[in-house]
PDB file of C-alpha atoms in Angstrom:
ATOM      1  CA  UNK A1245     -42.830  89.051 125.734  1.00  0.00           C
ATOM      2  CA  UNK A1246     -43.699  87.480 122.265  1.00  0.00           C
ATOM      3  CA  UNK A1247     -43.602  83.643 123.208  1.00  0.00           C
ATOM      4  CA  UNK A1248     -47.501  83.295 122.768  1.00  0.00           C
ATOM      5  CA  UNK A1249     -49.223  86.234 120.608  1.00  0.00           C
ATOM      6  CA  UNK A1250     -52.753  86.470 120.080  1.00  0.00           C
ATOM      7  CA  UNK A1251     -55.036  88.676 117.275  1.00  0.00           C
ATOM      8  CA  UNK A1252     -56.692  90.443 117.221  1.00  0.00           C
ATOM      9  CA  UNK A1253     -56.853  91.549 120.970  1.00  0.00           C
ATOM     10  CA  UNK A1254     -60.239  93.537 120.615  1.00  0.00           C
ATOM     11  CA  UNK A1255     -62.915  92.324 118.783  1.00  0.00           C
ATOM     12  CA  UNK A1256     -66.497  93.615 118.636  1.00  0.00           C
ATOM     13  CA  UNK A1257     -68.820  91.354 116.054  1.00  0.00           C
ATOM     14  CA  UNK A1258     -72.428  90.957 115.865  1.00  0.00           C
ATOM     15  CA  UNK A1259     -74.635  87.788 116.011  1.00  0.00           C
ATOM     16  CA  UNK A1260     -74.599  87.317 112.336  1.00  0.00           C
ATOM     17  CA  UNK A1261     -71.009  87.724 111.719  1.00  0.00           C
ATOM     18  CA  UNK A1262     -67.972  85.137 111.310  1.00  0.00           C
ATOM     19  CA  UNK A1263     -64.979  86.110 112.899  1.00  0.00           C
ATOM     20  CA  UNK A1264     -62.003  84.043 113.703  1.00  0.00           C
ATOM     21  CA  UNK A1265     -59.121  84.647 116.451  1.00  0.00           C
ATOM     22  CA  UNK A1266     -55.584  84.196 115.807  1.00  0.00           C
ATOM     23  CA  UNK A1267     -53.079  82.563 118.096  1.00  0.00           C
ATOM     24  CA  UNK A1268     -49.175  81.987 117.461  1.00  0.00           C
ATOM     25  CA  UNK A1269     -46.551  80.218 120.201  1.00  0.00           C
ATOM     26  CA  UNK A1270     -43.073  80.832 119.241  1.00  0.00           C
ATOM     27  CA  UNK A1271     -41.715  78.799 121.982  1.00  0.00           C
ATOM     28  CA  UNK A1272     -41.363  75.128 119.904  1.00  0.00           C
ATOM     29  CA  UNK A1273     -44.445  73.319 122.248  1.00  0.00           C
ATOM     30  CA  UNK A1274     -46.693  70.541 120.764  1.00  0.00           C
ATOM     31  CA  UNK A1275     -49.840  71.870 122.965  1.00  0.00           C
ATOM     32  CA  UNK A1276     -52.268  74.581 122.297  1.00  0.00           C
ATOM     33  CA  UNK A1277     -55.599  75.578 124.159  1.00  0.00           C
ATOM     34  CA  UNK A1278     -57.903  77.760 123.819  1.00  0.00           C
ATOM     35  CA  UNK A1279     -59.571  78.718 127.337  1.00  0.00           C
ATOM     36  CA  UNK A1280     -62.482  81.536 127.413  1.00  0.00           C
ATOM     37  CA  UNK A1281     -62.675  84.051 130.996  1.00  0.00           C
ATOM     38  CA  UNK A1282     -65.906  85.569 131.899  1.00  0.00           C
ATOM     39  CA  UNK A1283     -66.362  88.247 134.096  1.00  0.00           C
ATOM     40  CA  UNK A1284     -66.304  86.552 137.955  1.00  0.00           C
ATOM     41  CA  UNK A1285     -65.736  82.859 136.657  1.00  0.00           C
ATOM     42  CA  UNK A1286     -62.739  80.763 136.237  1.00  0.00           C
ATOM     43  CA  UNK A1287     -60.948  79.807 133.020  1.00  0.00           C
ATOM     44  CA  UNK A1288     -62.981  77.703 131.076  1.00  0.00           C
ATOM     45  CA  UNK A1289     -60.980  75.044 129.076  1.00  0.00           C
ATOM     46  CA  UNK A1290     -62.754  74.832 125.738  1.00  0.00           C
ATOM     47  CA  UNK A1291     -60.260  73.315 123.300  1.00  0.00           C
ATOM     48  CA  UNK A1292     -57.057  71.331 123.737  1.00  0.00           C
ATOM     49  CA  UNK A1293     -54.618  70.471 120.740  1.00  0.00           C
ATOM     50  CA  UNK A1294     -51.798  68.208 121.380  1.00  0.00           C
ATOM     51  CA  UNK A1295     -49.396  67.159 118.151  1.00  0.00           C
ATOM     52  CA  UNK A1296     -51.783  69.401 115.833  1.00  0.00           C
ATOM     53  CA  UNK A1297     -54.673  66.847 116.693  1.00  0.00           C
ATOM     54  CA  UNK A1298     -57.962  68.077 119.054  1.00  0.00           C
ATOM     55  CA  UNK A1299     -57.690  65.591 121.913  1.00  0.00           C
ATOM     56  CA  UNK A1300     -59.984  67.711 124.307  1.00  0.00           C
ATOM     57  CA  UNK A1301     -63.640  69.549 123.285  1.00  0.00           C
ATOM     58  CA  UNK A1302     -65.355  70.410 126.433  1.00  0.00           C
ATOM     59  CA  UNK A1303     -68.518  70.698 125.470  1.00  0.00           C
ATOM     60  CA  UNK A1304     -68.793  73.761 123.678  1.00  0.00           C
ATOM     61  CA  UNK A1305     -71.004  74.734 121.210  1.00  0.00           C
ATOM     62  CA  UNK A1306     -70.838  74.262 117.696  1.00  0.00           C
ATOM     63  CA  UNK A1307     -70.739  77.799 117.030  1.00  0.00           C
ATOM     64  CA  UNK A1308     -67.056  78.020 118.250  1.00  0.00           C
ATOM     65  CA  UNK A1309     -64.752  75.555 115.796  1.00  0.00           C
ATOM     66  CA  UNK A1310     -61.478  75.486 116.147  1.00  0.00           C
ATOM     67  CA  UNK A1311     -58.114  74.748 114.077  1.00  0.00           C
ATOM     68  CA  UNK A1312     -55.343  73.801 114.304  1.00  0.00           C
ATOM     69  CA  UNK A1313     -53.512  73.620 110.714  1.00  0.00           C
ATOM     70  CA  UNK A1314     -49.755  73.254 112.667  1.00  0.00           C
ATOM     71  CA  UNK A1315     -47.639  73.176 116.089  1.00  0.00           C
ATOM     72  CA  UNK A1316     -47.357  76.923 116.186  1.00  0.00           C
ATOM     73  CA  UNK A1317     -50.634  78.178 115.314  1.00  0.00           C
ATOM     74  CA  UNK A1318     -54.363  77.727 116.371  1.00  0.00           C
ATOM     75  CA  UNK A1319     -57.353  79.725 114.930  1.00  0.00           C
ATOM     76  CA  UNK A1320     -60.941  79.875 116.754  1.00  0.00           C
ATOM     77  CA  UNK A1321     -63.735  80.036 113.621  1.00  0.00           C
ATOM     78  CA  UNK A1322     -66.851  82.156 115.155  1.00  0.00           C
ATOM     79  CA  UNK A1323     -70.125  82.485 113.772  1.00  0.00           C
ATOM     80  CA  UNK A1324     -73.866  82.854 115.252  1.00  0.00           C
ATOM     81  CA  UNK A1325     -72.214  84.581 118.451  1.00  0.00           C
ATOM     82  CA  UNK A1326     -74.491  85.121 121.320  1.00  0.00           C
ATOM     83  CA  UNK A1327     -74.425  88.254 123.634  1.00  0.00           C
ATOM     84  CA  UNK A1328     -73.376  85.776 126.245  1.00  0.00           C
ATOM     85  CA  UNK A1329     -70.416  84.354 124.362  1.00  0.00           C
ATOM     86  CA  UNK A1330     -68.997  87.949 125.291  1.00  0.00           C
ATOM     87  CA  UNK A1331     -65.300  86.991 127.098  1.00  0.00           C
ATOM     88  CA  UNK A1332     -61.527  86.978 127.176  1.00  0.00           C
ATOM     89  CA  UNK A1333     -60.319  84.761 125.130  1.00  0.00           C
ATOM     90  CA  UNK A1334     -57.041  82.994 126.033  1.00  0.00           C
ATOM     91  CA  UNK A1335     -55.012  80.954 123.935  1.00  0.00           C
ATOM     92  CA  UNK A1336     -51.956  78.851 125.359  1.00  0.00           C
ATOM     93  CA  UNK A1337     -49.150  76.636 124.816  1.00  0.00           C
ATOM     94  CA  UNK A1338     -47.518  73.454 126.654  1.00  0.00           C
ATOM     95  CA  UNK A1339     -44.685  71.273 126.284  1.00  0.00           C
ATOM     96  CA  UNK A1340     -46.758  68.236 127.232  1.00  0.00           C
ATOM     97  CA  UNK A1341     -44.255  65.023 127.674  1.00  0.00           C
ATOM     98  CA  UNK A1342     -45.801  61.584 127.715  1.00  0.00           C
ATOM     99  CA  UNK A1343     -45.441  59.881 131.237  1.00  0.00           C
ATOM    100  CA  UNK A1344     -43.644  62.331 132.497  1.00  0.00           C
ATOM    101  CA  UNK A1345     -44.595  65.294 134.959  1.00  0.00           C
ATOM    102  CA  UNK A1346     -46.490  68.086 133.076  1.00  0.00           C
ATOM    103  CA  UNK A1347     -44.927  71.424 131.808  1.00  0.00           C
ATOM    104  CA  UNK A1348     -46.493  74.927 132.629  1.00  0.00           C
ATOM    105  CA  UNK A1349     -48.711  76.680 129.820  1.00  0.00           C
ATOM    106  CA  UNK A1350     -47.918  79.780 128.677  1.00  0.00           C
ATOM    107  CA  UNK A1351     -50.840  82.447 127.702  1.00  0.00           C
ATOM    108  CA  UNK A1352     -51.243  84.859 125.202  1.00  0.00           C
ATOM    109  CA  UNK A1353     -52.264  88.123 125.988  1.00  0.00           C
ATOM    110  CA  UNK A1354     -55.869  87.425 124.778  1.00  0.00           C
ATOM    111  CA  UNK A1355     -58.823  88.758 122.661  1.00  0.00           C
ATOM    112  CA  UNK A1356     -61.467  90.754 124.068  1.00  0.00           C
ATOM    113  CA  UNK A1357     -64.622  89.548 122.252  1.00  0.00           C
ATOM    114  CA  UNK A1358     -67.617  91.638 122.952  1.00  0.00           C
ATOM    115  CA  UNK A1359     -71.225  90.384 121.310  1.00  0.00           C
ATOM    116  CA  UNK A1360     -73.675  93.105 120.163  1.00  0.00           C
TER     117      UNK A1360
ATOM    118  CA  UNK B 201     -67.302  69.948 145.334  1.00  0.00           C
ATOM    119  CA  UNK B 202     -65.804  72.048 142.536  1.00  0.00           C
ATOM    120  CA  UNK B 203     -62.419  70.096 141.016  1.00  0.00           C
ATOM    121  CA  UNK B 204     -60.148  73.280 142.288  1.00  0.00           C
ATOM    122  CA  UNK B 205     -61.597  75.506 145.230  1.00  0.00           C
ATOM    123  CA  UNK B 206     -59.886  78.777 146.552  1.00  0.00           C
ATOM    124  CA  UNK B 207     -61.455  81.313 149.028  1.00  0.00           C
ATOM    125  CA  UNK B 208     -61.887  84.410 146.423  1.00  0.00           C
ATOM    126  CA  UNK B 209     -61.203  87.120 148.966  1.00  0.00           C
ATOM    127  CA  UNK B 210     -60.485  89.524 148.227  1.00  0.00           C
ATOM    128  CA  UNK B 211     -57.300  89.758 150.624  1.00  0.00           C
ATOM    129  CA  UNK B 212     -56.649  93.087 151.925  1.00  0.00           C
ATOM    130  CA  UNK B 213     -53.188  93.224 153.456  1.00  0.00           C
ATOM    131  CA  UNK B 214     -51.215  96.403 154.386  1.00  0.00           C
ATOM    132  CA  UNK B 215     -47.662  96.550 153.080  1.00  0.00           C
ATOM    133  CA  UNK B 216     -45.084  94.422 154.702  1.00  0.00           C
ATOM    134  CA  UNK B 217     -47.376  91.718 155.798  1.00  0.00           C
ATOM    135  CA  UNK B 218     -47.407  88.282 155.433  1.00  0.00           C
ATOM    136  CA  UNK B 219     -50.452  86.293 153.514  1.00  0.00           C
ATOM    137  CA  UNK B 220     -51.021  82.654 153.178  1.00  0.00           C
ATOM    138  CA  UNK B 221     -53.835  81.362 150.204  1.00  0.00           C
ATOM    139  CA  UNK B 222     -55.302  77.854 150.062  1.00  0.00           C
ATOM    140  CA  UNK B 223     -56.634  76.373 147.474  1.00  0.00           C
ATOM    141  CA  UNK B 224     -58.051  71.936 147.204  1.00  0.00           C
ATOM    142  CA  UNK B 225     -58.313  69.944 144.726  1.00  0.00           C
ATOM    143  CA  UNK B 226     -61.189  66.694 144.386  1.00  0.00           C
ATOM    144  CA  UNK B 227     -58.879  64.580 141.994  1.00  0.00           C
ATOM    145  CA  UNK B 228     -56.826  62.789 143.954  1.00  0.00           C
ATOM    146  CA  UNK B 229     -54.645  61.459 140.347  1.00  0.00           C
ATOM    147  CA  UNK B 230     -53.535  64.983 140.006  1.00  0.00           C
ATOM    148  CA  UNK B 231     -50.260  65.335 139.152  1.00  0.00           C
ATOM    149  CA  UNK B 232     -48.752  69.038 138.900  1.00  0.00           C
ATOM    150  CA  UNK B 233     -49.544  72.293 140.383  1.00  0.00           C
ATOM    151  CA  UNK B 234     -48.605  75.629 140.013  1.00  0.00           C
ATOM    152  CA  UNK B 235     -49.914  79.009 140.912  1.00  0.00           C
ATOM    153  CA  UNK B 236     -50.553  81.685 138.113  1.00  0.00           C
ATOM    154  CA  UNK B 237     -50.481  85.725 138.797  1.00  0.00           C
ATOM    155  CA  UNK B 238     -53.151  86.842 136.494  1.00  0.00           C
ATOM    156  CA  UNK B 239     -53.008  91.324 136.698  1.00  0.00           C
ATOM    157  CA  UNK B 240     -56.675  93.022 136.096  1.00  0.00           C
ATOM    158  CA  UNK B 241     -57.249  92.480 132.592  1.00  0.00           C
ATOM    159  CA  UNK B 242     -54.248  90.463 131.529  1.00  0.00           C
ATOM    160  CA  UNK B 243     -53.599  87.190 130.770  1.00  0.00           C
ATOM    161  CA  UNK B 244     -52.161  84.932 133.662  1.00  0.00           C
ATOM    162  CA  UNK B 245     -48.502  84.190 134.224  1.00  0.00           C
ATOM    163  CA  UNK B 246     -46.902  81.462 136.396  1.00  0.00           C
ATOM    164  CA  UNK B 247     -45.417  82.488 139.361  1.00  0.00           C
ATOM    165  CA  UNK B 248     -44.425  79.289 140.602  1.00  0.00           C
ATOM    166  CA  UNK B 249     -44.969  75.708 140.465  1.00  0.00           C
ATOM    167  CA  UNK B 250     -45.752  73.509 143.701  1.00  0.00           C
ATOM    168  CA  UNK B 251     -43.704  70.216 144.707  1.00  0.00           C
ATOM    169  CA  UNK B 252     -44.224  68.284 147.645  1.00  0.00           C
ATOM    170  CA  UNK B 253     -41.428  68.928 149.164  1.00  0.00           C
ATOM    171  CA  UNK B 254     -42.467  72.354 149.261  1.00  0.00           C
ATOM    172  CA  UNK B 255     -40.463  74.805 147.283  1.00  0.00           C
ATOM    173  CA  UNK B 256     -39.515  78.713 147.855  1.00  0.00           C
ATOM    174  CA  UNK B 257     -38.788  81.724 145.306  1.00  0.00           C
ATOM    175  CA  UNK B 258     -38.090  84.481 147.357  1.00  0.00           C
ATOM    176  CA  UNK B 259     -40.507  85.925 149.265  1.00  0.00           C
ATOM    177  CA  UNK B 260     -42.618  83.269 148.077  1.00  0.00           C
ATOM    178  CA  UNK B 261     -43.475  80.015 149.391  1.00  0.00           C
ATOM    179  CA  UNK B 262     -45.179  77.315 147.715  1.00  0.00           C
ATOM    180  CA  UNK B 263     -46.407  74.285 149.919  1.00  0.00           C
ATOM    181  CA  UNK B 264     -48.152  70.890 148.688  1.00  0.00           C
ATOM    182  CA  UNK B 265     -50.055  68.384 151.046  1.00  0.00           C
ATOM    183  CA  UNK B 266     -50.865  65.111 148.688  1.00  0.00           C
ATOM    184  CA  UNK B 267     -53.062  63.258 151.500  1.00  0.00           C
ATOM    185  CA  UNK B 268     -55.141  66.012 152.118  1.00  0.00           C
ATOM    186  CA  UNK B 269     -55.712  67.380 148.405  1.00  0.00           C
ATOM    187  CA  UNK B 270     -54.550  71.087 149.682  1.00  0.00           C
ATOM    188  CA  UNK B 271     -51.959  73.450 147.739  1.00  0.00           C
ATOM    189  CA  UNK B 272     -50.846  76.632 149.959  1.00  0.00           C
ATOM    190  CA  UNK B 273     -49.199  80.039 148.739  1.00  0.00           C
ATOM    191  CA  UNK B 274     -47.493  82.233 151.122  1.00  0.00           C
ATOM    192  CA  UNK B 275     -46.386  85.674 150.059  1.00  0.00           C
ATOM    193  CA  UNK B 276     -43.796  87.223 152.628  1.00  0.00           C
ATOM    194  CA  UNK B 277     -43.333  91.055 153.509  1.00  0.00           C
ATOM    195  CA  UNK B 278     -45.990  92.011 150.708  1.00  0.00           C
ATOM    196  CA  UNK B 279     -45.376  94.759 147.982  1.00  0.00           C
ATOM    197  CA  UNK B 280     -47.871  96.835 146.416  1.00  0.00           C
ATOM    198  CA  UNK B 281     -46.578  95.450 142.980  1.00  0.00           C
ATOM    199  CA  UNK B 282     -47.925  91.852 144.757  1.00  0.00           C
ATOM    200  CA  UNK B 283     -51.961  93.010 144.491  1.00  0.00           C
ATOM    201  CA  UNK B 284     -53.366  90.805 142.082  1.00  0.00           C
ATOM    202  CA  UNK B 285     -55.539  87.201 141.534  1.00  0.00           C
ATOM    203  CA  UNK B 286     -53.616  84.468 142.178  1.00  0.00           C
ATOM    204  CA  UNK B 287     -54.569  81.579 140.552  1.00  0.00           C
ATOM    205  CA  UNK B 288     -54.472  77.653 141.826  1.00  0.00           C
ATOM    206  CA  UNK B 289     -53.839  75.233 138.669  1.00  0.00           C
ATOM    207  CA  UNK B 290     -54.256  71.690 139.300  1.00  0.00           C
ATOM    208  CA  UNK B 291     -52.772  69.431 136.137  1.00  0.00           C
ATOM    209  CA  UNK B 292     -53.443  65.800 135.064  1.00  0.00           C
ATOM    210  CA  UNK B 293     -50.984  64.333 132.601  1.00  0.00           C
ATOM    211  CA  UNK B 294     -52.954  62.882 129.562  1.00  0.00           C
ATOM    212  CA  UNK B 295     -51.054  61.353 127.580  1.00  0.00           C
ATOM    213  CA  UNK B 296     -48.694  64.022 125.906  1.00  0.00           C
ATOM    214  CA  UNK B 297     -51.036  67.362 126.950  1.00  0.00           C
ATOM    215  CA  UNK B 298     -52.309  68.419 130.332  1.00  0.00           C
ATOM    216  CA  UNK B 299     -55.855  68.281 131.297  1.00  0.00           C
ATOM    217  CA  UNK B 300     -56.039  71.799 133.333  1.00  0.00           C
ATOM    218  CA  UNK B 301     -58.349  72.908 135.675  1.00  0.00           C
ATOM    219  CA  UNK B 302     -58.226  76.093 137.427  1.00  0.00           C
ATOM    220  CA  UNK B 303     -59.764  77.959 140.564  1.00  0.00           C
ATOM    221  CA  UNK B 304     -61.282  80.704 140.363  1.00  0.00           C
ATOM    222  CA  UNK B 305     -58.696  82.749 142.268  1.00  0.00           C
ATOM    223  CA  UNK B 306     -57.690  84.586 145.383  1.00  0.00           C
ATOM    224  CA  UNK B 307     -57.620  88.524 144.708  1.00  0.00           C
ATOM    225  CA  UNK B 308     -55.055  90.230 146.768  1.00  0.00           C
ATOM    226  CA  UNK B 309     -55.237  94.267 147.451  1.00  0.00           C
ATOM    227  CA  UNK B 310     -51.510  95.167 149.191  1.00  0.00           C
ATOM    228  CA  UNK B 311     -52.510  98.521 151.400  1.00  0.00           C
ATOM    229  CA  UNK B 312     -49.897 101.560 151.557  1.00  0.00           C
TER     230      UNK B 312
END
């Protein structure tokens, strides 16, 4: 399946690199998120786009800035990683519809960020 | 109380059984559910979204109780290919995007 595609799907950095992750929906949505999965917890929303504009920033640090430069794609800018920050990273994609019921997301396969 | 709760299990069910998963939500303005399949170390997939008048797929049933806040998942004559986490998503339209929250899931192990 190619609908949501996400690079690069391993990534090891250390604490003073910059990084960013790459995510690209094929499927025509005006959505994108960015969610991050630790090890025993539940998806963590962290970023929501709607119509290429951030309308959702759940409190994460500044050290994770994301972009969003059109519909299809969405980047995640890392720098000053902490060991901690080590995750799945999930990026996904919604055909929201104003007043109306809400349309499943769609994932990417995700990038496996480890922190040394 | 977390926003979406689910018992984690694991769930250890032999072949050919049936299983039933719960899962509540605190927001009472939620609007759409669904539950997502997510396979060890991939990303999650939908498997099916919930209405209240209850809907099947199959072997699956999906069941929605709006007074009581409770979402239910029942998987029929399990498979081996059905061992996974099965993810409750609880959605809140806001304005053009959903506002998402997930549980932390129910882990399923199907038994030869």
């Amino acid at each position: 399946e190619t609908g949501v595609t996400q690079t690069p799907r391993h990534l090891v950095m250390g604490m003073t690199n910059k990084k960013s992750l790459k995510c690209e929906q094929h499927l025509g949505h005006n959505a994108m998120y960015w969610y991050k999965q630790s090890a025993k917890k539940p998806l963590e929303l962290m970023f929501v786009y709607s119509l290429e504009e951030r309308v959702e920033n759940n409190s994460v640090p500044s050290r994770f800035s994301p972009e969003c430069p059109n519909s299809s794609h969405l980047f995640l800018h890392l720098h000053t990683l902490q060991p901690e920050d080590s995750a799945l990273y999930l990026c996904a994609s919604s055909q929201g519809k104003r007043g109306g019921s809400s349309y499943e997301q769609y994932f990417g396969p995700g990038t496996r960020l480890t922190v040394t | 109380r977390k926003e979406v709760e689910q018992d984690p299990g694991p769930f250890n069910v032999p072949e050919g059984a049936t299983v039933a998963f719960n899962c509540t939500y605190s927001n009472s303005a939620s609007q759409s559910f669904f539950w997502y399949r997510q396979d060890c170390r991939k990303e999650p997939k939908l498997l099916m979204s919930v209405y209240s008048s209850g809907n099947e797929d199959g072997r699956f049933t999906a069941q929605l109780n709006r007074a009581s806040q409770y979402i239910s998942l029942l998987i029929r004559d399990s498979k081996l290919s059905d061992s996974a986490t099965y993810l409750c998503v609880v959605n809140l339209d806001s304005g053009g995007y959903q506002k998402v929250t997930f549980g932390t899931g129910t882990k399923l192990q199907v038994i030869p």
